[in-house]
Amino acid sequence: MLIAEDEPRLAALLAEAIDETGWSATICGNGAAAVAAARTGDFDVLLLDWMLPVLEGPAVIAALRADGHRIPVLLLTARATVRDRIDGLDAGADDYLAKPFELDELLARLRALHRRGNPGLAVAHRVGDLFVDPVARRVRRGEVEVELSAREFDILLVLVQRAGQVVSRYRILEEVWDGDTDLRSNVIDVHVATLRAKVDKRFGRAAIQTVRGAGYRVDPAGG
């Protein structure tokens, strides 16, 4: 884990919390050092403060993305307006957390990014004529591009990674929401319904199947 934070006390606190989870943490105190470390080091996730000396957070992300580095980035900032969040995500951040934050939420978001950044999960998947690219976060049915929300894409990825297998609602909850919702709510069902409408019903397919009392399954033939 790479931490780019110029407040020494906060950086030390973050490193201690991350070390306690079993990861090792490396601290950089400015944006240029963070770019250099990310380019040469083997890091799973970059925890990046927006207001850094030399290069600010968005500039760090832009430099890494321009070089083709796909390291997942969690951007930390005291700037909490909608416009700031949009600017941070448009710069290439994978997630955004406003200061002050709860440490438990920070660690949960880092776990989620770590899973998404796992090289073993970065393989493109083809199920029939349904194509899912986790790196570019693109979906196609045949030659038709399908626009999905972030949640819809993550649910579809969980399902196609296990095509032919039943995926429980609990597993979707853990991998897509990092456990941060209630199984008794219908939030998963609502997202799956909109996902079906976009990747199945629109094309006259039925790849995403409900297994009553168990979860969901993607037809390995693509529906």
PDB file of C-alpha atoms in Angstrom:
ATOM      1  CA  MET A   1       0.000   0.000   0.000  1.00  0.00           C
ATOM      2  CA  LEU A   2       1.362   3.419  -0.984  1.00  0.00           C
ATOM      3  CA  ILE A   3       0.307   6.396   1.169  1.00  0.00           C
ATOM      4  CA  ALA A   4       0.804   9.884  -0.264  1.00  0.00           C
ATOM      5  CA  GLU A   5       0.100  12.270   2.640  1.00  0.00           C
ATOM      6  CA  ASP A   6       2.094  15.329   3.725  1.00  0.00           C
ATOM      7  CA  GLU A   7       0.701  15.569   7.282  1.00  0.00           C
ATOM      8  CA  PRO A   8       3.181  13.387   9.241  1.00  0.00           C
ATOM      9  CA  ARG A   9       0.817  12.535  12.103  1.00  0.00           C
ATOM     10  CA  LEU A  10      -2.025  11.501   9.794  1.00  0.00           C
ATOM     11  CA  ALA A  11       0.361   9.564   7.550  1.00  0.00           C
ATOM     12  CA  ALA A  12       1.734   7.682  10.571  1.00  0.00           C
ATOM     13  CA  LEU A  13      -1.788   6.920  11.809  1.00  0.00           C
ATOM     14  CA  LEU A  14      -2.836   5.610   8.424  1.00  0.00           C
ATOM     15  CA  ALA A  15       0.305   3.493   8.088  1.00  0.00           C
ATOM     16  CA  GLU A  16      -0.223   1.980  11.546  1.00  0.00           C
ATOM     17  CA  ALA A  17      -3.853   1.102  10.783  1.00  0.00           C
ATOM     18  CA  ILE A  18      -2.917  -0.403   7.431  1.00  0.00           C
ATOM     19  CA  ASP A  19      -0.039  -2.392   8.935  1.00  0.00           C
ATOM     20  CA  GLU A  20      -2.455  -3.828  11.505  1.00  0.00           C
ATOM     21  CA  THR A  21      -4.643  -5.197   8.709  1.00  0.00           C
ATOM     22  CA  GLY A  22      -1.704  -7.214   7.345  1.00  0.00           C
ATOM     23  CA  TRP A  23      -0.647  -4.898   4.516  1.00  0.00           C
ATOM     24  CA  SER A  24       2.670  -3.109   4.493  1.00  0.00           C
ATOM     25  CA  ALA A  25       2.576   0.667   4.021  1.00  0.00           C
ATOM     26  CA  THR A  26       5.039   3.026   2.348  1.00  0.00           C
ATOM     27  CA  ILE A  27       4.676   6.787   2.932  1.00  0.00           C
ATOM     28  CA  CYS A  28       5.447   9.595   0.485  1.00  0.00           C
ATOM     29  CA  GLY A  29       5.233  13.226   1.557  1.00  0.00           C
ATOM     30  CA  ASN A  30       4.739  14.917  -1.822  1.00  0.00           C
ATOM     31  CA  GLY A  31       3.167  14.243  -5.187  1.00  0.00           C
ATOM     32  CA  ALA A  32       6.368  13.852  -7.189  1.00  0.00           C
ATOM     33  CA  ALA A  33       7.662  11.232  -4.752  1.00  0.00           C
ATOM     34  CA  ALA A  34       4.334   9.407  -5.005  1.00  0.00           C
ATOM     35  CA  VAL A  35       4.553   9.251  -8.814  1.00  0.00           C
ATOM     36  CA  ALA A  36       8.140   7.953  -8.637  1.00  0.00           C
ATOM     37  CA  ALA A  37       7.267   5.331  -6.025  1.00  0.00           C
ATOM     38  CA  ALA A  38       4.175   4.118  -7.875  1.00  0.00           C
ATOM     39  CA  ARG A  39       6.158   3.803 -11.106  1.00  0.00           C
ATOM     40  CA  THR A  40       8.923   1.724  -9.542  1.00  0.00           C
ATOM     41  CA  GLY A  41       7.223  -0.076  -6.661  1.00  0.00           C
ATOM     42  CA  ASP A  42       4.831  -3.013  -6.437  1.00  0.00           C
ATOM     43  CA  PHE A  43       1.792  -1.504  -4.708  1.00  0.00           C
ATOM     44  CA  ASP A  44      -1.777  -2.802  -4.661  1.00  0.00           C
ATOM     45  CA  VAL A  45      -3.486   0.519  -3.875  1.00  0.00           C
ATOM     46  CA  LEU A  46      -2.540   4.212  -3.701  1.00  0.00           C
ATOM     47  CA  LEU A  47      -4.065   6.192  -0.816  1.00  0.00           C
ATOM     48  CA  LEU A  48      -3.667   9.737  -2.111  1.00  0.00           C
ATOM     49  CA  ASP A  49      -4.251  13.098  -0.453  1.00  0.00           C
ATOM     50  CA  TRP A  50      -5.512  15.812  -2.798  1.00  0.00           C
ATOM     51  CA  MET A  51      -3.517  18.731  -1.345  1.00  0.00           C
ATOM     52  CA  LEU A  52       0.067  17.547  -1.707  1.00  0.00           C
ATOM     53  CA  PRO A  53       3.223  19.638  -2.219  1.00  0.00           C
ATOM     54  CA  VAL A  54       4.921  19.666  -5.639  1.00  0.00           C
ATOM     55  CA  LEU A  55       2.099  17.791  -7.404  1.00  0.00           C
ATOM     56  CA  GLU A  56      -1.471  17.733  -6.154  1.00  0.00           C
ATOM     57  CA  GLY A  57      -3.432  14.493  -6.077  1.00  0.00           C
ATOM     58  CA  PRO A  58      -5.240  14.850  -9.438  1.00  0.00           C
ATOM     59  CA  ALA A  59      -1.935  15.644 -11.151  1.00  0.00           C
ATOM     60  CA  VAL A  60      -0.392  12.519  -9.600  1.00  0.00           C
ATOM     61  CA  ILE A  61      -3.235  10.402 -10.963  1.00  0.00           C
ATOM     62  CA  ALA A  62      -3.005  12.019 -14.393  1.00  0.00           C
ATOM     63  CA  ALA A  63       0.737  11.341 -14.575  1.00  0.00           C
ATOM     64  CA  LEU A  64       0.290   7.679 -13.640  1.00  0.00           C
ATOM     65  CA  ARG A  65      -2.653   7.097 -15.983  1.00  0.00           C
ATOM     66  CA  ALA A  66      -0.748   8.760 -18.836  1.00  0.00           C
ATOM     67  CA  ASP A  67       1.992   6.161 -18.295  1.00  0.00           C
ATOM     68  CA  GLY A  68      -0.547   3.348 -18.356  1.00  0.00           C
ATOM     69  CA  HIS A  69      -0.361   2.608 -14.627  1.00  0.00           C
ATOM     70  CA  ARG A  70      -3.656   1.113 -13.447  1.00  0.00           C
ATOM     71  CA  ILE A  71      -3.019   1.163  -9.682  1.00  0.00           C
ATOM     72  CA  PRO A  72      -6.365   1.712  -7.880  1.00  0.00           C
ATOM     73  CA  VAL A  73      -6.489   5.132  -6.215  1.00  0.00           C
ATOM     74  CA  LEU A  74      -8.483   6.272  -3.184  1.00  0.00           C
ATOM     75  CA  LEU A  75      -8.427  10.079  -3.110  1.00  0.00           C
ATOM     76  CA  LEU A  76      -8.638  11.806   0.292  1.00  0.00           C
ATOM     77  CA  THR A  77      -9.617  15.440   0.554  1.00  0.00           C
ATOM     78  CA  ALA A  78     -11.256  18.070   2.714  1.00  0.00           C
ATOM     79  CA  ARG A  79     -12.911  19.393  -0.455  1.00  0.00           C
ATOM     80  CA  ALA A  80     -16.382  17.922  -0.299  1.00  0.00           C
ATOM     81  CA  THR A  81     -18.481  19.674  -2.933  1.00  0.00           C
ATOM     82  CA  VAL A  82     -20.064  17.660  -5.726  1.00  0.00           C
ATOM     83  CA  ARG A  83     -17.860  19.491  -8.251  1.00  0.00           C
ATOM     84  CA  ASP A  84     -14.726  18.475  -6.318  1.00  0.00           C
ATOM     85  CA  ARG A  85     -15.833  14.832  -6.230  1.00  0.00           C
ATOM     86  CA  ILE A  86     -16.512  14.896  -9.967  1.00  0.00           C
ATOM     87  CA  ASP A  87     -13.126  16.484 -10.679  1.00  0.00           C
ATOM     88  CA  GLY A  88     -11.337  13.869  -8.573  1.00  0.00           C
ATOM     89  CA  LEU A  89     -13.085  10.943 -10.239  1.00  0.00           C
ATOM     90  CA  ASP A  90     -12.666  12.455 -13.704  1.00  0.00           C
ATOM     91  CA  ALA A  91      -8.939  12.746 -13.005  1.00  0.00           C
ATOM     92  CA  GLY A  92      -8.835   8.955 -12.724  1.00  0.00           C
ATOM     93  CA  ALA A  93      -9.431   8.245  -9.041  1.00  0.00           C
ATOM     94  CA  ASP A  94     -11.262   4.979  -8.383  1.00  0.00           C
ATOM     95  CA  ASP A  95     -12.866   6.191  -5.166  1.00  0.00           C
ATOM     96  CA  TYR A  96     -13.160   9.372  -3.125  1.00  0.00           C
ATOM     97  CA  LEU A  97     -13.385   9.932   0.638  1.00  0.00           C
ATOM     98  CA  ALA A  98     -13.924  13.305   2.281  1.00  0.00           C
ATOM     99  CA  LYS A  99     -12.074  14.367   5.432  1.00  0.00           C
ATOM    100  CA  PRO A 100     -12.770  13.899   8.272  1.00  0.00           C
ATOM    101  CA  PHE A 101     -13.499  10.212   7.777  1.00  0.00           C
ATOM    102  CA  GLU A 102     -14.080   7.122   9.885  1.00  0.00           C
ATOM    103  CA  LEU A 103     -11.072   4.810   9.855  1.00  0.00           C
ATOM    104  CA  ASP A 104     -13.274   1.730   9.481  1.00  0.00           C
ATOM    105  CA  GLU A 105     -14.841   3.170   6.337  1.00  0.00           C
ATOM    106  CA  LEU A 106     -11.415   4.014   4.932  1.00  0.00           C
ATOM    107  CA  LEU A 107     -10.191   0.451   5.477  1.00  0.00           C
ATOM    108  CA  ALA A 108     -13.364  -0.981   3.937  1.00  0.00           C
ATOM    109  CA  ARG A 109     -12.882   1.148   0.827  1.00  0.00           C
ATOM    110  CA  LEU A 110      -9.229   0.089   0.603  1.00  0.00           C
ATOM    111  CA  ARG A 111     -10.241  -3.581   0.809  1.00  0.00           C
ATOM    112  CA  ALA A 112     -12.715  -3.059  -2.006  1.00  0.00           C
ATOM    113  CA  LEU A 113     -10.107  -1.354  -4.196  1.00  0.00           C
ATOM    114  CA  HIS A 114      -7.593  -4.078  -3.395  1.00  0.00           C
ATOM    115  CA  ARG A 115     -10.013  -6.700  -4.696  1.00  0.00           C
ATOM    116  CA  ARG A 116     -10.687  -4.717  -7.852  1.00  0.00           C
ATOM    117  CA  GLY A 117      -6.966  -4.190  -8.411  1.00  0.00           C
ATOM    118  CA  ASN A 118      -6.086  -7.876  -8.054  1.00  0.00           C
ATOM    119  CA  PRO A 119      -4.330  -8.808 -11.325  1.00  0.00           C
ATOM    120  CA  GLY A 120      -6.165 -12.118 -11.299  1.00  0.00           C
ATOM    121  CA  LEU A 121      -9.440 -10.225 -11.603  1.00  0.00           C
ATOM    122  CA  ALA A 122      -8.291  -8.018 -14.479  1.00  0.00           C
ATOM    123  CA  VAL A 123      -8.923 -10.608 -17.203  1.00  0.00           C
ATOM    124  CA  ALA A 124     -11.592  -9.755 -19.784  1.00  0.00           C
ATOM    125  CA  HIS A 125     -14.536 -12.159 -19.788  1.00  0.00           C
ATOM    126  CA  ARG A 126     -16.644 -13.381 -22.712  1.00  0.00           C
ATOM    127  CA  VAL A 127     -19.907 -15.210 -22.071  1.00  0.00           C
ATOM    128  CA  GLY A 128     -21.586 -15.944 -25.376  1.00  0.00           C
ATOM    129  CA  ASP A 129     -21.659 -12.558 -27.127  1.00  0.00           C
ATOM    130  CA  LEU A 130     -21.468 -10.697 -23.805  1.00  0.00           C
ATOM    131  CA  PHE A 131     -18.015  -9.144 -23.329  1.00  0.00           C
ATOM    132  CA  VAL A 132     -16.894  -7.576 -20.026  1.00  0.00           C
ATOM    133  CA  ASP A 133     -13.553  -5.771 -19.701  1.00  0.00           C
ATOM    134  CA  PRO A 134     -12.709  -5.011 -16.028  1.00  0.00           C
ATOM    135  CA  VAL A 135      -9.711  -2.826 -16.881  1.00  0.00           C
ATOM    136  CA  ALA A 136     -11.485  -0.472 -19.292  1.00  0.00           C
ATOM    137  CA  ARG A 137     -14.783  -1.103 -17.448  1.00  0.00           C
ATOM    138  CA  ARG A 138     -16.584  -1.636 -20.743  1.00  0.00           C
ATOM    139  CA  VAL A 139     -19.404  -4.000 -21.655  1.00  0.00           C
ATOM    140  CA  ARG A 140     -20.569  -5.097 -25.109  1.00  0.00           C
ATOM    141  CA  ARG A 141     -23.324  -7.319 -26.456  1.00  0.00           C
ATOM    142  CA  GLY A 142     -21.926  -8.358 -29.796  1.00  0.00           C
ATOM    143  CA  GLU A 143     -20.776  -5.071 -31.307  1.00  0.00           C
ATOM    144  CA  VAL A 144     -23.131  -2.922 -29.222  1.00  0.00           C
ATOM    145  CA  GLU A 145     -21.627  -0.953 -26.329  1.00  0.00           C
ATOM    146  CA  VAL A 146     -23.712  -1.167 -23.142  1.00  0.00           C
ATOM    147  CA  GLU A 147     -23.594   1.728 -20.677  1.00  0.00           C
ATOM    148  CA  LEU A 148     -23.777   0.621 -17.026  1.00  0.00           C
ATOM    149  CA  SER A 149     -23.559   2.418 -13.706  1.00  0.00           C
ATOM    150  CA  ALA A 150     -20.561   1.601 -11.496  1.00  0.00           C
ATOM    151  CA  ARG A 151     -22.662  -0.680  -9.259  1.00  0.00           C
ATOM    152  CA  GLU A 152     -24.248  -2.468 -12.220  1.00  0.00           C
ATOM    153  CA  PHE A 153     -20.846  -3.076 -13.767  1.00  0.00           C
ATOM    154  CA  ASP A 154     -19.425  -4.463 -10.517  1.00  0.00           C
ATOM    155  CA  ILE A 155     -22.379  -6.823 -10.079  1.00  0.00           C
ATOM    156  CA  LEU A 156     -22.069  -8.057 -13.657  1.00  0.00           C
ATOM    157  CA  LEU A 157     -18.332  -8.619 -13.193  1.00  0.00           C
ATOM    158  CA  VAL A 158     -18.916 -10.698 -10.045  1.00  0.00           C
ATOM    159  CA  LEU A 159     -21.411 -12.840 -11.974  1.00  0.00           C
ATOM    160  CA  VAL A 160     -19.432 -13.356 -15.193  1.00  0.00           C
ATOM    161  CA  GLN A 161     -16.292 -14.224 -13.238  1.00  0.00           C
ATOM    162  CA  ARG A 162     -18.305 -17.183 -11.950  1.00  0.00           C
ATOM    163  CA  ALA A 163     -20.380 -17.931 -15.054  1.00  0.00           C
ATOM    164  CA  GLY A 164     -22.425 -21.089 -14.525  1.00  0.00           C
ATOM    165  CA  GLN A 165     -22.109 -20.875 -10.738  1.00  0.00           C
ATOM    166  CA  VAL A 166     -24.688 -19.599  -8.273  1.00  0.00           C
ATOM    167  CA  VAL A 167     -23.531 -16.353  -6.643  1.00  0.00           C
ATOM    168  CA  SER A 168     -25.262 -15.593  -3.365  1.00  0.00           C
ATOM    169  CA  ARG A 169     -26.669 -12.190  -2.504  1.00  0.00           C
ATOM    170  CA  TYR A 170     -24.228 -12.198   0.421  1.00  0.00           C
ATOM    171  CA  ARG A 171     -21.264 -12.607  -1.963  1.00  0.00           C
ATOM    172  CA  ILE A 172     -22.502  -9.734  -4.126  1.00  0.00           C
ATOM    173  CA  LEU A 173     -22.973  -7.656  -0.996  1.00  0.00           C
ATOM    174  CA  GLU A 174     -19.408  -8.341   0.162  1.00  0.00           C
ATOM    175  CA  GLU A 175     -17.719  -7.742  -3.186  1.00  0.00           C
ATOM    176  CA  VAL A 176     -19.728  -4.821  -4.533  1.00  0.00           C
ATOM    177  CA  TRP A 177     -20.863  -2.979  -1.401  1.00  0.00           C
ATOM    178  CA  ASP A 178     -18.084  -4.278   0.880  1.00  0.00           C
ATOM    179  CA  GLY A 179     -20.823  -5.350   3.282  1.00  0.00           C
ATOM    180  CA  ASP A 180     -22.022  -1.758   3.660  1.00  0.00           C
ATOM    181  CA  THR A 181     -25.750  -2.453   3.220  1.00  0.00           C
ATOM    182  CA  ASP A 182     -28.406  -4.728   4.661  1.00  0.00           C
ATOM    183  CA  LEU A 183     -29.284  -8.077   3.103  1.00  0.00           C
ATOM    184  CA  ARG A 184     -32.871  -7.453   4.147  1.00  0.00           C
ATOM    185  CA  SER A 185     -33.052  -4.453   1.822  1.00  0.00           C
ATOM    186  CA  ASN A 186     -33.892  -4.870  -1.851  1.00  0.00           C
ATOM    187  CA  VAL A 187     -30.988  -2.760  -3.105  1.00  0.00           C
ATOM    188  CA  ILE A 188     -29.261  -5.747  -4.768  1.00  0.00           C
ATOM    189  CA  ASP A 189     -32.489  -6.875  -6.441  1.00  0.00           C
ATOM    190  CA  VAL A 190     -33.140  -3.373  -7.775  1.00  0.00           C
ATOM    191  CA  HIS A 191     -29.652  -3.135  -9.286  1.00  0.00           C
ATOM    192  CA  VAL A 192     -29.906  -6.623 -10.801  1.00  0.00           C
ATOM    193  CA  ALA A 193     -33.269  -5.703 -12.351  1.00  0.00           C
ATOM    194  CA  THR A 194     -31.809  -2.615 -14.041  1.00  0.00           C
ATOM    195  CA  LEU A 195     -28.757  -4.624 -15.096  1.00  0.00           C
ATOM    196  CA  ARG A 196     -31.001  -7.256 -16.721  1.00  0.00           C
ATOM    197  CA  ALA A 197     -32.894  -4.563 -18.577  1.00  0.00           C
ATOM    198  CA  LYS A 198     -29.662  -3.231 -20.075  1.00  0.00           C
ATOM    199  CA  VAL A 199     -27.705  -6.404 -20.932  1.00  0.00           C
ATOM    200  CA  ASP A 200     -30.477  -8.977 -21.400  1.00  0.00           C
ATOM    201  CA  LYS A 201     -33.983  -7.710 -22.150  1.00  0.00           C
ATOM    202  CA  ARG A 202     -32.766  -5.065 -24.577  1.00  0.00           C
ATOM    203  CA  PHE A 203     -31.227  -7.876 -26.664  1.00  0.00           C
ATOM    204  CA  GLY A 204     -33.900 -10.521 -26.107  1.00  0.00           C
ATOM    205  CA  ARG A 205     -31.618 -12.553 -23.829  1.00  0.00           C
ATOM    206  CA  ALA A 206     -31.891 -14.085 -20.368  1.00  0.00           C
ATOM    207  CA  ALA A 207     -28.283 -14.632 -19.265  1.00  0.00           C
ATOM    208  CA  ILE A 208     -28.774 -13.384 -15.687  1.00  0.00           C
ATOM    209  CA  GLN A 209     -30.879 -15.974 -13.898  1.00  0.00           C
ATOM    210  CA  THR A 210     -32.429 -15.894 -10.434  1.00  0.00           C
ATOM    211  CA  VAL A 211     -31.892 -19.062  -8.403  1.00  0.00           C
ATOM    212  CA  ARG A 212     -34.699 -18.796  -5.885  1.00  0.00           C
ATOM    213  CA  GLY A 213     -33.484 -18.804  -2.309  1.00  0.00           C
ATOM    214  CA  ALA A 214     -29.834 -19.017  -3.395  1.00  0.00           C
ATOM    215  CA  GLY A 215     -28.811 -15.997  -5.485  1.00  0.00           C
ATOM    216  CA  TYR A 216     -28.029 -15.321  -9.128  1.00  0.00           C
ATOM    217  CA  ARG A 217     -26.245 -17.110 -11.939  1.00  0.00           C
ATOM    218  CA  VAL A 218     -25.047 -16.140 -15.402  1.00  0.00           C
ATOM    219  CA  ASP A 219     -25.790 -18.651 -18.132  1.00  0.00           C
ATOM    220  CA  PRO A 220     -22.339 -19.706 -19.438  1.00  0.00           C
ATOM    221  CA  ALA A 221     -23.794 -19.733 -22.959  1.00  0.00           C
ATOM    222  CA  GLY A 222     -24.675 -16.066 -22.617  1.00  0.00           C
ATOM    223  CA  GLY A 223     -28.459 -16.459 -22.527  1.00  0.00           C
TER     224      GLY A 223
END
